[in-house]
Amino acid sequence: MAEPTSDSPESPFLPIFEAFRKEIDEHHERRERVIKASRDITASSKKIIFTLHRLRTIGQPLPDHIIKANKPYTADITTKLTSIATDLQGQNADRYARQISSGLQEYIEAASFQHYLQTGTLLIYATACENVRSLCTGEAKVELGYEDYILGLYDFTGEVMKFGITAMATSGTIPTSGPGRTLLTDLRTLRAGLEDVRFGVSPVAREVEKKAEVMRVSVEKVEKALYGLTVRAGERPKGWMPSEGDGGRGEGVEV
């Protein structure tokens, strides 16, 4: 068989495969950008949550020192979301939904926790969507999926549990969130609402099942802690809290 020479005509398929290669390279670059941004958003959201745990009351404006401490973390989330907004447009929003999911879930956890501490109410989906859009300073906006919102709320219940147990341990009372409402009644209401959400054969169904179990444990921890304060208040010194699973006989509580 004759060897091809430099004068041989170029294959008509070569430009097609060059276009395929370019498209695949761009896909991997976008994917890596989204993954990196999601990790950074997760890290900054965790820092916001950590700062919010310094508070001890519900339904009050955030103190200036909390706002100042969280300002750089919010700015970082804004920068990261804006940087990948163009990568999450059209069909790419679904294509990279899994890569951005963890970052959006963590942000919803932080935003819901802050909203609850400020207002004593739940951050609704429409407001959460607008919050995410407003963080994108360019023309392109990141859209929050309903599944990421729900998964973020599941994690939010864990932060409320930690906040409640810490507040009870330091003040001796469970925080109130409104007229006739306490942190525990809010957790029970949210638990009932989330347990009614059904995802069927959705890819996140298994993740929802795991988070639902963690949520139930979180609510039970607050119930046991309040039991220790109410029923055994006269038997224990102030600041004592029941440990998990010991029926009120322990010396600490795991959060």
Short mmCIF file of C-alpha atoms in Angstrom, two decimals:
data_model
loop_
_atom_site.label_atom_id
_atom_site.label_comp_id
_atom_site.label_asym_id
_atom_site.label_seq_id
_atom_site.Cartn_x
_atom_site.Cartn_y
_atom_site.Cartn_z
CA MET A 1 0.00 0.00 0.00
CA ALA A 2 1.40 3.39 -0.92
CA GLU A 3 2.39 5.71 1.90
CA PRO A 4 0.49 9.00 2.03
CA THR A 5 2.52 11.96 0.85
CA SER A 6 2.44 15.60 1.80
CA ASP A 7 0.50 16.19 -1.37
CA SER A 8 -2.30 13.82 -0.26
CA PRO A 9 -5.63 15.62 0.17
CA GLU A 10 -6.69 16.30 3.77
CA SER A 11 -9.35 13.97 5.11
CA PRO A 12 -12.79 15.61 5.01
CA PHE A 13 -13.46 14.13 8.46
CA LEU A 14 -10.53 15.87 10.13
CA PRO A 15 -12.30 19.23 10.72
CA ILE A 16 -15.24 17.35 12.24
CA PHE A 17 -13.06 15.56 14.76
CA GLU A 18 -11.15 18.76 15.49
CA ALA A 19 -14.47 20.35 16.42
CA PHE A 20 -15.31 17.36 18.62
CA ARG A 21 -11.96 17.67 20.39
CA LYS A 22 -12.48 21.37 20.99
CA GLU A 23 -15.96 20.76 22.39
CA ILE A 24 -14.70 18.02 24.74
CA ASP A 25 -11.82 20.21 25.97
CA GLU A 26 -14.23 23.07 26.66
CA HIS A 27 -16.54 20.67 28.51
CA HIS A 28 -13.76 19.48 30.85
CA GLU A 29 -12.61 23.05 31.48
CA ARG A 30 -16.15 24.18 32.36
CA ARG A 31 -16.65 21.15 34.55
CA GLU A 32 -13.45 21.80 36.50
CA ARG A 33 -14.35 25.48 36.94
CA VAL A 34 -17.76 24.56 38.34
CA ILE A 35 -16.30 21.93 40.69
CA LYS A 36 -13.68 24.36 42.01
CA ALA A 37 -16.27 27.11 42.52
CA SER A 38 -18.63 24.69 44.27
CA ARG A 39 -15.91 23.69 46.73
CA ASP A 40 -15.09 27.32 47.48
CA ILE A 41 -18.76 28.19 47.95
CA THR A 42 -19.11 25.25 50.34
CA ALA A 43 -16.09 26.39 52.38
CA SER A 44 -17.31 30.00 52.64
CA SER A 45 -20.84 28.90 53.55
CA LYS A 46 -19.49 26.72 56.37
CA LYS A 47 -17.58 29.73 57.72
CA ILE A 48 -20.78 31.80 57.68
CA ILE A 49 -22.57 29.10 59.65
CA PHE A 50 -19.73 28.89 62.17
CA THR A 51 -19.94 32.65 62.76
CA LEU A 52 -23.73 32.57 63.16
CA HIS A 53 -23.40 30.03 65.97
CA ARG A 54 -22.04 32.82 68.16
CA LEU A 55 -25.61 34.12 68.45
CA ARG A 56 -27.99 33.01 71.19
CA THR A 57 -31.34 34.56 70.22
CA ILE A 58 -33.86 34.23 67.39
CA GLY A 59 -35.78 37.02 65.69
CA GLN A 60 -33.22 39.78 66.16
CA PRO A 61 -31.17 41.74 63.59
CA LEU A 62 -27.64 40.49 63.13
CA PRO A 63 -25.11 42.37 65.29
CA ASP A 64 -22.57 44.48 63.42
CA HIS A 65 -19.67 42.22 64.39
CA ILE A 66 -21.42 39.19 62.86
CA ILE A 67 -22.15 41.09 59.64
CA LYS A 68 -18.56 42.29 59.47
CA ALA A 69 -17.16 38.81 60.12
CA ASN A 70 -19.26 37.22 57.37
CA LYS A 71 -18.83 39.96 54.78
CA PRO A 72 -15.69 38.47 53.15
CA TYR A 73 -17.30 35.01 52.98
CA THR A 74 -20.41 36.41 51.29
CA ALA A 75 -18.19 38.35 48.89
CA ASP A 76 -16.32 35.15 48.02
CA ILE A 77 -19.58 33.33 47.27
CA THR A 78 -20.63 36.25 45.06
CA THR A 79 -17.35 36.12 43.16
CA LYS A 80 -17.48 32.36 42.64
CA LEU A 81 -21.12 32.25 41.51
CA THR A 82 -20.57 35.15 39.12
CA SER A 83 -17.48 33.48 37.66
CA ILE A 84 -19.38 30.32 36.68
CA ALA A 85 -22.78 31.79 35.84
CA THR A 86 -22.04 31.74 32.11
CA ASP A 87 -21.02 28.07 32.42
CA LEU A 88 -24.47 27.19 33.80
CA GLN A 89 -26.72 28.52 31.06
CA GLY A 90 -29.11 26.60 28.83
CA GLN A 91 -28.54 22.86 28.69
CA ASN A 92 -25.32 23.28 30.70
CA ALA A 93 -27.42 24.08 33.76
CA ASP A 94 -28.55 20.44 33.76
CA ARG A 95 -25.24 19.12 32.46
CA TYR A 96 -23.29 20.47 35.45
CA ALA A 97 -26.08 20.37 38.04
CA ARG A 98 -24.34 17.60 39.95
CA GLN A 99 -21.06 19.52 40.08
CA ILE A 100 -22.58 22.71 41.55
CA SER A 101 -25.11 20.92 43.77
CA SER A 102 -23.02 20.60 46.95
CA GLY A 103 -22.09 24.28 46.89
CA LEU A 104 -25.68 25.41 46.43
CA GLN A 105 -26.90 23.06 49.18
CA GLU A 106 -24.34 24.45 51.62
CA TYR A 107 -25.24 28.01 50.69
CA ILE A 108 -28.95 27.30 51.28
CA GLU A 109 -28.05 25.80 54.65
CA ALA A 110 -26.20 28.98 55.61
CA ALA A 111 -28.77 31.37 54.14
CA SER A 112 -31.67 29.51 55.79
CA PHE A 113 -29.90 29.49 59.15
CA GLN A 114 -29.21 33.23 58.95
CA HIS A 115 -32.77 33.98 57.85
CA TYR A 116 -34.18 31.92 60.71
CA LEU A 117 -32.01 33.63 63.31
CA GLN A 118 -33.03 37.05 61.98
CA THR A 119 -36.75 36.48 61.47
CA GLY A 120 -37.73 33.23 63.20
CA THR A 121 -39.21 32.03 59.89
CA LEU A 122 -38.23 29.64 57.12
CA LEU A 123 -36.47 30.87 53.99
CA ILE A 124 -38.98 30.01 51.25
CA TYR A 125 -37.95 28.67 47.84
CA ALA A 126 -38.83 31.82 45.86
CA THR A 127 -36.75 34.02 48.16
CA ALA A 128 -33.87 31.54 48.10
CA CYS A 129 -33.90 31.56 44.28
CA GLU A 130 -33.81 35.35 44.24
CA ASN A 131 -30.94 35.37 46.74
CA VAL A 132 -28.86 33.11 44.50
CA ARG A 133 -29.63 35.20 41.42
CA SER A 134 -28.73 38.42 43.23
CA LEU A 135 -25.31 37.03 44.13
CA CYS A 136 -24.47 36.87 40.41
CA THR A 137 -23.41 40.41 39.53
CA GLY A 138 -23.22 39.85 35.76
CA GLU A 139 -26.01 39.39 33.22
CA ALA A 140 -25.88 35.59 33.52
CA LYS A 141 -27.59 34.17 36.62
CA VAL A 142 -27.30 30.85 38.43
CA GLU A 143 -30.67 29.21 38.96
CA LEU A 144 -31.35 27.30 42.18
CA GLY A 145 -32.97 23.91 41.65
CA TYR A 146 -35.79 22.76 43.91
CA GLU A 147 -33.88 19.61 44.84
CA ASP A 148 -30.83 21.57 46.03
CA TYR A 149 -33.13 23.82 48.06
CA ILE A 150 -34.79 20.87 49.81
CA LEU A 151 -31.48 19.11 50.47
CA GLY A 152 -30.12 22.34 51.95
CA LEU A 153 -33.12 22.55 54.28
CA TYR A 154 -32.43 19.04 55.55
CA ASP A 155 -28.92 20.15 56.53
CA PHE A 156 -30.33 23.37 58.00
CA THR A 157 -32.21 21.33 60.63
CA GLY A 158 -28.88 20.09 61.96
CA GLU A 159 -27.64 23.63 62.50
CA VAL A 160 -30.86 24.57 64.29
CA MET A 161 -30.37 21.53 66.54
CA LYS A 162 -26.83 22.59 67.44
CA PHE A 163 -27.95 26.16 68.05
CA GLY A 164 -30.82 25.06 70.25
CA ILE A 165 -28.81 22.69 72.42
CA THR A 166 -26.04 25.25 72.90
CA ALA A 167 -28.57 27.93 73.81
CA MET A 168 -30.29 25.63 76.32
CA ALA A 169 -26.97 24.67 77.88
CA THR A 170 -25.97 28.31 78.39
CA SER A 171 -29.32 29.91 79.27
CA GLY A 172 -31.31 27.03 80.76
CA THR A 173 -34.27 27.68 78.45
CA ILE A 174 -35.19 26.76 74.89
CA PRO A 175 -35.10 29.71 72.45
CA THR A 176 -38.45 31.14 71.35
CA SER A 177 -39.00 32.07 67.72
CA GLY A 178 -42.37 33.81 67.89
CA PRO A 179 -45.66 33.98 69.79
CA GLY A 180 -46.43 30.49 71.08
CA ARG A 181 -43.50 29.02 69.15
CA THR A 182 -40.14 27.62 70.17
CA LEU A 183 -37.18 26.26 68.29
CA LEU A 184 -38.47 22.74 68.91
CA THR A 185 -41.96 23.39 67.58
CA ASP A 186 -40.38 24.91 64.47
CA LEU A 187 -38.17 21.85 64.00
CA ARG A 188 -41.13 19.50 64.37
CA THR A 189 -43.16 21.51 61.85
CA LEU A 190 -40.30 21.51 59.35
CA ARG A 191 -39.73 17.80 59.86
CA ALA A 192 -43.39 17.08 59.12
CA GLY A 193 -43.25 19.22 55.99
CA LEU A 194 -40.04 17.67 54.65
CA GLU A 195 -41.30 14.14 55.30
CA ASP A 196 -44.22 14.90 52.97
CA VAL A 197 -41.87 15.76 50.08
CA ARG A 198 -41.55 12.88 47.62
CA PHE A 199 -38.88 12.54 44.93
CA GLY A 200 -39.95 9.15 43.57
CA VAL A 201 -37.23 7.71 41.33
CA SER A 202 -35.27 10.98 41.20
CA PRO A 203 -31.46 10.61 41.36
CA VAL A 204 -31.50 12.43 44.71
CA ALA A 205 -34.06 10.09 46.31
CA ARG A 206 -31.39 8.06 48.11
CA GLU A 207 -29.63 11.19 49.35
CA VAL A 208 -32.95 12.54 50.62
CA GLU A 209 -33.54 9.30 52.51
CA LYS A 210 -30.18 9.58 54.29
CA LYS A 211 -30.64 13.24 55.15
CA ALA A 212 -34.16 12.57 56.40
CA GLU A 213 -32.84 10.08 58.94
CA VAL A 214 -30.23 12.58 60.15
CA MET A 215 -32.98 15.20 60.45
CA ARG A 216 -35.10 12.91 62.61
CA VAL A 217 -32.14 12.28 64.91
CA SER A 218 -31.53 16.03 65.19
CA VAL A 219 -35.11 16.67 66.29
CA GLU A 220 -34.91 13.85 68.82
CA LYS A 221 -31.74 15.34 70.31
CA VAL A 222 -33.52 18.63 70.96
CA GLU A 223 -36.50 16.78 72.44
CA LYS A 224 -34.24 14.87 74.84
CA ALA A 225 -32.36 18.01 75.79
CA LEU A 226 -35.59 19.85 76.56
CA TYR A 227 -36.81 16.86 78.54
CA GLY A 228 -33.69 17.12 80.69
CA LEU A 229 -34.36 20.80 81.31
CA THR A 230 -38.07 20.48 82.03
CA VAL A 231 -38.54 17.21 83.92
CA ARG A 232 -35.24 17.10 85.78
CA ALA A 233 -34.63 20.83 86.21
CA GLY A 234 -34.89 20.60 89.96
CA GLU A 235 -32.57 17.61 90.19
CA ARG A 236 -29.58 18.92 88.26
CA PRO A 237 -27.40 22.04 88.45
CA LYS A 238 -27.88 24.79 85.88
CA GLY A 239 -26.07 24.04 82.65
CA TRP A 240 -26.43 20.27 82.88
CA MET A 241 -27.64 18.58 79.72
CA PRO A 242 -28.67 14.95 79.07
CA SER A 243 -26.44 12.91 76.80
CA GLU A 244 -27.87 11.24 73.72
CA GLY A 245 -29.52 7.89 74.33
CA ASP A 246 -28.97 7.65 78.08
CA GLY A 247 -32.49 8.58 79.16
CA GLY A 248 -31.35 11.72 80.97
CA ARG A 249 -28.63 10.16 83.10
CA GLY A 250 -25.57 11.50 81.28
CA GLU A 251 -23.44 14.57 81.73
CA GLY A 252 -23.25 16.03 78.24
CA VAL A 253 -24.92 16.10 74.88
CA GLU A 254 -23.41 15.26 71.55
CA VAL A 255 -24.14 17.77 68.82
#
